[in-house]
Amino acid sequence: MEKGPNLQKDIQALILKWRTYRYAFTADIEKMYRFLWIADEQKSLQKIIWRNSPTDQLSEYALCTVTYGTKSAPWLAMRTLQQLATDHGHLYSEAANLLRHDFYVDDLISRNNCLETAKKLQIDLIKLLKCGGMNLRKWSSNATELLEQLTEDQISQTKFDFKQDDSMKTLGLGWNPKSDIFTFSWNLKPNSKKILTKRALLSEISQLYDPLGWFSRVTVKAKLIFQRVWTKKLAWDEALPKDIQDEWLKTKDQLEELRIVKISRWIGSIQNNIELLAFSDASEKAYSSVIYTRTINQHGQPVVSLLVAKTRVAPLAQKLSLPRLELSGALLLTQLVNKVTESLSGYNITVWAWCDSKVVLAWLQGKASKYEKYVENRVVKITQVIPASNWLYIESKRNPADCATRGLYPKQLVNTEGA
């Protein structure tokens, strides 16, 4: 089967944009794949053999709708939504724009600053999807006014869980519309074997999906544990050393602690101006970056919110000096800033960056061409996005990116002041 090009929207960009609007609403398309019919001449390509019991004769069936699990299903689904927006967009132009840009798989993740506009978009979206025979349901919103014009069976009473495209499973990241906060729940599947192997460890770590890096101080610890395993050169199904098993089990057992962490969805922006407060740091183990927003709310008060973070472990093959790792951290931060500014296009964004390495700050202030190529290339890339004049010094103990370079246990993260 042809897989088709990737039409799926980036979940990170969707959530970043979603957080800048006062009113948020979500919904999903009921049994989306079941409403997408396959062309008659291609139904024969989805034949199955079936019988209800071993004594029955085998019967041949052809699946008539897009079938979840087939290689082409994601592309067919997203392409159908785009075609629906094209065919009927002249009737509902704004709703068609949301259909193209605010859907993740079958979930609508949208927003608006005007309540009346949001109400109209809601009705138009329902009508637009009805043109394709689809039902938009399970509406949630932080504004009760958006739910008043719906029937009871169209409203969801539970929190909204974000999905992962390839598996359609929830990511452990949810949104409570009543309180307008993000909630978290990482339920790792129990190890089917008593012995923890490299294969089992990788499987469990891969379940720690954190699209915006809010728990990067914990996930980097998991990355560092697996890096230690890799240096042992163990076989995939060989038991891990006891000290590594104990460290991972301690981390895993404390994941429940993260349930008490709450992050506000709305960053408080009522103006078109957003300040990005960006921090980078590095240790011999890893380097990290974190970005906060500073906005002015409706009461004229400044609001600072955690926006996004990212970490990487230090490479093993190439041993880098600490200043070079710090420079790599600054470059990682620059790439993250670039992603955020692209996601928040339409806003007036000012970026201020902090680093606790005076060597890196000196490199950024100097003339790039006089440095060796490794430093020169990175200095040029960094200053193209964040000018040298916008880089400032901060002490390590005050740098919020500092603890993400070593990793924390979940309980330590919860108890860290300002985390």
Coordinates of C-alpha atoms in Angstrom, one line a residue:
M1 CA 0.0 0.0 0.0
E2 CA 1.0 3.6 -0.6
K3 CA 1.5 5.3 2.8
G4 CA 1.1 8.8 1.3
P5 CA 2.7 12.0 2.5
N6 CA 2.4 13.0 6.2
L7 CA -0.6 15.4 6.5
Q8 CA -0.7 15.2 10.3
K9 CA -0.2 18.4 12.2
D10 CA 2.6 18.7 14.7
I11 CA 1.1 18.2 18.2
Q12 CA 3.8 20.4 19.8
A13 CA 2.9 23.3 17.5
L14 CA -0.8 22.8 18.0
I15 CA -0.6 22.9 21.8
L16 CA 1.8 25.9 21.8
K17 CA -0.7 27.9 19.7
W18 CA -3.6 26.7 21.7
R19 CA -2.1 28.1 24.9
T20 CA -2.1 31.7 23.7
Y21 CA -5.9 32.0 23.4
R22 CA -8.3 32.7 26.3
Y23 CA -11.1 30.4 25.2
A24 CA -10.3 26.8 24.3
F25 CA -12.5 24.0 23.0
T26 CA -12.0 20.4 21.9
A27 CA -14.2 17.8 20.2
D28 CA -13.8 14.6 18.2
I29 CA -15.2 13.0 15.1
E30 CA -17.4 10.0 16.0
K31 CA -15.9 6.8 14.5
M32 CA -14.1 8.8 11.8
Y33 CA -12.7 5.9 9.8
R34 CA -16.2 4.2 9.6
F35 CA -17.6 7.3 7.8
L36 CA -14.9 7.2 5.0
W37 CA -15.9 4.9 2.2
I38 CA -13.4 3.2 -0.1
A39 CA -13.9 3.6 -3.9
D40 CA -15.8 0.6 -5.4
E41 CA -12.9 -0.4 -7.6
Q42 CA -10.6 -0.7 -4.6
K43 CA -12.8 -2.6 -2.1
S44 CA -11.4 -5.8 -3.4
L45 CA -8.1 -4.8 -2.0
Q46 CA -9.5 -5.0 1.6
K47 CA -10.9 -8.6 1.5
I48 CA -10.9 -10.8 4.5
I49 CA -11.8 -14.4 5.1
W50 CA -14.1 -15.0 8.1
R51 CA -16.3 -17.6 9.8
N52 CA -18.0 -17.5 13.2
S53 CA -17.0 -21.0 14.3
P54 CA -14.6 -23.7 13.1
T55 CA -17.6 -25.7 11.7
D56 CA -18.9 -22.9 9.4
Q57 CA -17.9 -22.5 5.8
L58 CA -15.3 -19.8 5.1
S59 CA -16.9 -16.6 3.8
E60 CA -15.2 -13.8 1.8
Y61 CA -15.9 -10.2 2.8
A62 CA -14.7 -6.9 1.5
L63 CA -14.2 -4.0 3.9
C64 CA -16.0 -1.0 2.5
T65 CA -14.6 1.8 4.8
V66 CA -11.1 3.0 5.6
T67 CA -9.7 0.4 8.0
Y68 CA -7.6 1.4 11.0
G69 CA -4.2 -0.3 11.0
T70 CA -3.7 -0.3 7.3
K71 CA -0.7 1.6 6.0
S72 CA -2.7 4.2 4.1
A73 CA -5.4 4.8 6.7
P74 CA -3.9 8.0 8.3
W75 CA -3.3 9.7 5.0
L76 CA -6.8 8.8 3.6
A77 CA -8.5 10.1 6.7
M78 CA -6.6 13.5 6.8
R79 CA -6.8 13.9 3.0
T80 CA -10.6 13.4 3.2
L81 CA -10.9 16.1 5.8
Q82 CA -8.9 18.4 3.6
Q83 CA -11.1 17.6 0.6
L84 CA -14.2 18.3 2.7
A85 CA -12.8 21.7 3.6
T86 CA -12.2 22.4 -0.1
D87 CA -15.6 21.2 -1.3
H88 CA -17.7 23.1 1.2
G89 CA -15.3 25.8 2.4
H90 CA -17.2 28.5 0.4
L91 CA -20.1 28.0 2.8
Y92 CA -18.1 27.9 6.1
S93 CA -14.7 29.6 5.3
E94 CA -13.5 30.0 8.9
A95 CA -14.6 26.6 9.9
A96 CA -12.9 25.1 6.8
N97 CA -9.7 26.8 8.0
L98 CA -10.0 25.0 11.4
L99 CA -10.6 21.7 9.7
R100 CA -7.3 22.1 7.8
H101 CA -5.2 23.3 10.7
D102 CA -6.7 22.5 14.1
F103 CA -7.3 18.7 13.8
Y104 CA -5.0 16.1 15.2
V105 CA -6.1 12.7 14.0
D106 CA -9.9 12.9 14.7
D107 CA -9.5 15.4 17.5
L108 CA -10.3 19.1 17.2
I109 CA -8.0 21.2 19.3
S110 CA -9.0 24.8 18.7
R111 CA -9.3 28.2 20.4
N112 CA -10.4 31.9 20.0
N113 CA -10.3 35.1 22.0
C114 CA -13.8 36.1 21.1
L115 CA -16.6 34.1 22.7
E116 CA -19.2 35.0 20.0
T117 CA -16.8 34.1 17.2
A118 CA -16.1 30.8 18.9
K119 CA -19.8 30.0 19.1
K120 CA -20.3 30.6 15.4
L121 CA -17.2 28.5 14.6
Q122 CA -18.6 25.7 16.7
I123 CA -21.9 25.6 14.8
D124 CA -20.3 26.0 11.4
L125 CA -17.8 23.1 12.1
I126 CA -20.7 20.8 13.1
K127 CA -22.5 21.8 9.8
L128 CA -19.4 21.4 7.7
L129 CA -18.6 17.9 9.0
K130 CA -22.3 16.9 8.5
C131 CA -21.7 17.7 4.8
G132 CA -19.4 14.6 4.9
G133 CA -21.8 12.6 7.0
M134 CA -19.6 12.9 10.1
N135 CA -20.7 13.8 13.6
L136 CA -18.6 16.1 15.8
R137 CA -19.2 15.2 19.4
K138 CA -17.6 15.1 22.9
W139 CA -17.3 18.9 23.1
S140 CA -15.3 20.3 26.0
S141 CA -14.5 24.0 26.7
N142 CA -13.3 26.2 29.5
A143 CA -16.2 28.5 28.6
T144 CA -19.6 27.0 29.6
E145 CA -21.3 29.4 27.1
L146 CA -19.9 27.3 24.3
L147 CA -21.7 24.2 25.7
E148 CA -25.1 25.8 26.2
Q149 CA -26.0 25.6 22.5
L150 CA -25.3 21.8 22.4
T151 CA -27.4 18.8 23.2
E152 CA -26.4 16.7 26.2
D153 CA -25.1 13.8 24.1
Q154 CA -22.7 16.2 22.3
I155 CA -20.9 17.3 25.5
S156 CA -18.1 15.4 27.3
Q157 CA -18.0 15.5 31.1
T158 CA -14.5 14.1 31.3
K159 CA -11.1 15.6 30.7
F160 CA -9.6 15.7 27.2
D161 CA -6.7 13.2 26.6
F162 CA -4.2 13.9 23.9
K163 CA -3.5 11.0 21.5
Q164 CA -0.4 9.7 19.8
D165 CA -1.0 9.5 16.1
D166 CA 0.5 6.1 15.3
S167 CA -1.1 4.2 18.1
M168 CA -4.3 6.2 18.9
K169 CA -3.4 5.8 22.6
T170 CA -3.5 8.7 25.0
L171 CA -0.1 10.3 25.8
G172 CA -0.5 10.7 29.5
L173 CA -1.2 14.4 28.9
G174 CA -4.8 15.6 29.6
W175 CA -6.7 18.9 29.8
N176 CA -9.3 19.6 32.5
P177 CA -11.7 22.1 30.9
K178 CA -13.4 23.2 34.1
S179 CA -10.1 24.3 35.8
D180 CA -8.4 25.0 32.4
I181 CA -5.2 23.2 33.5
F182 CA -3.1 20.3 32.1
T183 CA -3.0 17.1 34.1
F184 CA -0.5 14.2 33.7
S185 CA -0.6 10.4 34.2
W186 CA 2.1 8.1 33.0
N187 CA 0.8 4.5 33.5
L188 CA 3.7 2.3 32.4
K189 CA 2.8 -1.2 31.4
P190 CA 4.2 -3.7 33.9
N191 CA 7.1 -5.7 32.8
S192 CA 5.9 -9.2 31.7
K193 CA 9.2 -10.7 32.9
K194 CA 10.6 -10.5 36.3
I195 CA 14.1 -9.8 34.9
L196 CA 14.6 -6.3 33.5
T197 CA 16.5 -6.4 30.2
K198 CA 17.7 -3.8 27.8
R199 CA 14.8 -4.5 25.5
A200 CA 12.2 -4.1 28.3
L201 CA 13.9 -0.9 29.6
L202 CA 13.8 0.7 26.2
S203 CA 10.1 -0.3 25.8
E204 CA 9.2 1.3 29.2
I205 CA 11.2 4.5 28.6
S206 CA 9.6 5.0 25.2
Q207 CA 6.2 5.2 26.9
L208 CA 7.3 8.4 28.7
Y209 CA 5.9 10.7 26.0
D210 CA 6.3 14.3 26.8
P211 CA 5.6 16.4 23.7
L212 CA 6.5 19.8 25.3
G213 CA 9.3 18.6 27.6
W214 CA 7.6 19.7 30.8
F215 CA 9.1 16.7 32.6
S216 CA 12.4 16.8 30.8
R217 CA 14.2 16.8 34.2
V218 CA 12.7 13.3 34.7
T219 CA 12.9 12.0 31.2
V220 CA 16.6 13.0 30.9
K221 CA 17.3 10.7 33.9
A222 CA 15.7 7.9 32.0
K223 CA 17.8 8.7 28.9
L224 CA 21.0 8.7 31.1
I225 CA 20.1 5.3 32.6
F226 CA 19.7 3.8 29.1
Q227 CA 23.0 5.4 28.0
R228 CA 24.7 3.6 30.9
V229 CA 23.1 0.4 29.8
W230 CA 24.4 1.0 26.2
T231 CA 28.0 1.3 27.5
K232 CA 27.7 -2.1 29.1
K233 CA 27.4 -3.7 25.6
L234 CA 24.7 -6.1 26.9
A235 CA 22.6 -8.3 24.7
W236 CA 19.0 -7.1 24.2
D237 CA 17.5 -9.9 26.4
E238 CA 20.3 -10.0 29.0
A239 CA 19.5 -9.0 32.6
L240 CA 20.7 -5.5 33.5
P241 CA 23.1 -4.9 36.5
K242 CA 21.3 -4.6 39.8
D243 CA 22.3 -1.0 40.4
I244 CA 20.8 0.1 37.1
Q245 CA 17.6 -2.0 37.7
D246 CA 17.3 -0.3 41.2
E247 CA 17.7 3.2 39.8
W248 CA 15.1 2.6 37.1
L249 CA 12.6 1.0 39.4
K250 CA 13.0 3.9 41.8
T251 CA 12.3 6.4 39.0
K252 CA 9.3 4.3 37.7
D253 CA 7.8 3.9 41.2
Q254 CA 7.8 7.6 41.7
L255 CA 6.0 8.5 38.5
E256 CA 2.7 8.6 40.4
E257 CA 4.0 11.8 42.1
L258 CA 3.7 13.7 38.8
R259 CA -0.1 13.5 39.1
I260 CA -0.1 16.4 41.5
V261 CA 1.7 18.7 38.9
K262 CA -0.7 21.2 37.4
I263 CA 0.1 23.6 34.5
S264 CA -2.3 26.3 33.4
R265 CA -3.3 26.0 29.7
W266 CA -3.7 29.8 29.1
I267 CA -0.5 31.8 29.4
G268 CA -2.5 34.9 30.1
S269 CA -1.9 36.8 26.8
I270 CA -4.5 39.4 26.0
Q271 CA -2.1 41.5 23.9
N272 CA -0.2 40.7 20.8
N273 CA 3.2 40.9 22.6
I274 CA 4.9 37.8 24.1
E275 CA 8.3 37.8 25.8
L276 CA 10.2 34.5 25.6
L277 CA 12.6 34.0 28.6
A278 CA 15.0 31.3 27.4
F279 CA 17.6 29.4 29.5
S280 CA 20.3 26.9 28.5
D281 CA 22.8 24.9 30.5
A282 CA 25.0 21.8 30.3
S283 CA 26.9 19.3 32.4
E284 CA 29.3 16.5 31.4
K285 CA 26.2 14.2 31.2
A286 CA 23.6 16.2 29.3
Y287 CA 22.6 19.7 28.0
S288 CA 19.2 21.3 28.3
S289 CA 17.0 24.3 27.3
V290 CA 13.8 25.7 28.7
I291 CA 11.6 28.5 27.6
Y292 CA 9.1 30.5 29.7
T293 CA 6.6 33.2 28.5
R294 CA 6.0 36.5 30.1
T295 CA 2.7 38.2 29.2
I296 CA 0.4 40.8 30.6
N297 CA -3.0 39.6 31.7
Q298 CA -6.4 41.3 31.7
H299 CA -5.6 42.9 35.1
G300 CA -2.4 44.5 33.8
Q301 CA -0.3 42.0 35.8
P302 CA 2.7 40.1 34.4
V303 CA 2.2 36.3 34.1
V304 CA 5.2 33.9 33.7
S305 CA 4.4 30.4 32.4
L306 CA 6.5 27.3 31.6
L307 CA 6.1 26.9 27.8
V308 CA 8.5 24.2 26.5
A309 CA 11.8 22.4 27.3
K310 CA 14.2 20.0 25.7
T311 CA 17.2 17.9 26.7
R312 CA 19.8 15.8 25.1
V313 CA 22.4 13.5 26.6
A314 CA 26.1 14.2 25.9
P315 CA 27.5 12.1 23.1
L316 CA 29.6 9.1 24.1
A317 CA 31.5 8.7 20.8
Q318 CA 32.9 12.2 20.8
K319 CA 34.1 13.5 24.2
L320 CA 33.3 17.2 24.3
S321 CA 34.7 19.8 26.7
L322 CA 32.2 21.5 29.1
P323 CA 32.4 24.8 27.2
R324 CA 31.5 23.0 23.9
L325 CA 28.6 21.2 25.7
E326 CA 27.4 24.6 27.0
L327 CA 27.6 25.9 23.4
S328 CA 25.6 22.8 22.2
G329 CA 23.0 23.7 24.9
A330 CA 22.8 27.3 23.6
L331 CA 22.3 25.9 20.0
L332 CA 19.6 23.5 21.3
L333 CA 17.8 26.5 22.9
T334 CA 18.1 28.4 19.7
Q335 CA 16.4 25.6 17.7
L336 CA 13.7 25.5 20.3
V337 CA 13.1 29.3 20.1
N338 CA 12.9 28.9 16.3
K339 CA 10.2 26.3 16.7
V340 CA 8.2 28.4 19.2
T341 CA 8.4 31.6 17.0
E342 CA 7.2 29.6 14.0
S343 CA 4.3 28.1 16.0
L344 CA 3.3 31.5 17.4
S345 CA 3.4 33.4 14.1
G346 CA 1.3 36.5 14.2
Y347 CA 2.6 37.6 17.7
N348 CA 5.2 40.2 18.4
I349 CA 7.8 38.1 20.1
T350 CA 10.9 39.3 22.0
V351 CA 13.5 36.8 23.1
W352 CA 15.9 37.1 26.0
A353 CA 18.3 34.3 26.7
W354 CA 20.4 33.4 29.7
C355 CA 23.4 31.1 30.1
D356 CA 25.7 30.4 33.0
S357 CA 28.8 29.9 30.9
K358 CA 31.0 33.0 30.5
V359 CA 33.0 31.3 27.8
V360 CA 29.9 30.8 25.6
L361 CA 28.8 34.4 26.2
A362 CA 32.3 35.6 25.1
W363 CA 32.1 33.4 22.0
L364 CA 28.7 34.9 21.1
Q365 CA 29.9 38.5 21.7
G366 CA 33.0 38.0 19.5
K367 CA 33.6 37.7 15.8
A368 CA 32.6 34.2 14.7
S369 CA 35.2 33.9 11.9
K370 CA 38.1 34.0 14.3
Y371 CA 37.1 30.8 16.1
E372 CA 37.7 27.2 15.0
K373 CA 35.0 25.7 12.7
Y374 CA 33.1 23.8 15.5
V375 CA 32.6 27.0 17.5
E376 CA 32.2 29.3 14.5
N377 CA 29.4 27.3 12.9
R378 CA 27.4 27.2 16.1
V379 CA 27.9 30.8 17.0
V380 CA 26.6 31.9 13.6
K381 CA 23.5 29.7 13.9
I382 CA 22.8 30.9 17.4
T383 CA 23.2 34.7 16.7
Q384 CA 21.1 34.5 13.6
V385 CA 18.1 33.6 15.8
I386 CA 19.0 35.3 19.1
P387 CA 21.3 38.4 18.7
A388 CA 24.4 38.5 21.0
S389 CA 23.0 41.6 22.7
N390 CA 20.0 39.5 23.9
W391 CA 22.2 37.0 25.7
L392 CA 22.8 37.5 29.4
Y393 CA 24.6 35.8 32.3
I394 CA 22.9 33.9 35.1
E395 CA 24.3 32.0 38.1
S396 CA 24.0 28.3 37.9
K397 CA 21.9 28.0 41.1
R398 CA 19.4 30.4 39.6
N399 CA 19.3 28.8 36.2
P400 CA 16.1 26.8 35.7
A401 CA 17.8 24.7 33.0
D402 CA 20.5 23.5 35.5
C403 CA 18.8 20.5 37.1
A404 CA 17.7 19.1 33.7
T405 CA 21.4 18.5 32.9
R406 CA 21.7 15.8 35.6
G407 CA 18.1 14.5 35.9
L408 CA 15.8 14.3 38.8
Y409 CA 13.6 11.6 40.4
P410 CA 9.9 12.5 40.1
K411 CA 9.6 13.2 43.8
Q412 CA 12.6 15.6 43.6
L413 CA 11.0 17.4 40.7
V414 CA 7.7 17.9 42.6
N415 CA 9.6 19.2 45.6
T416 CA 11.9 21.5 43.7
E417 CA 11.1 25.2 44.3
G418 CA 10.1 27.0 41.1
A419 CA 10.0 23.7 39.1

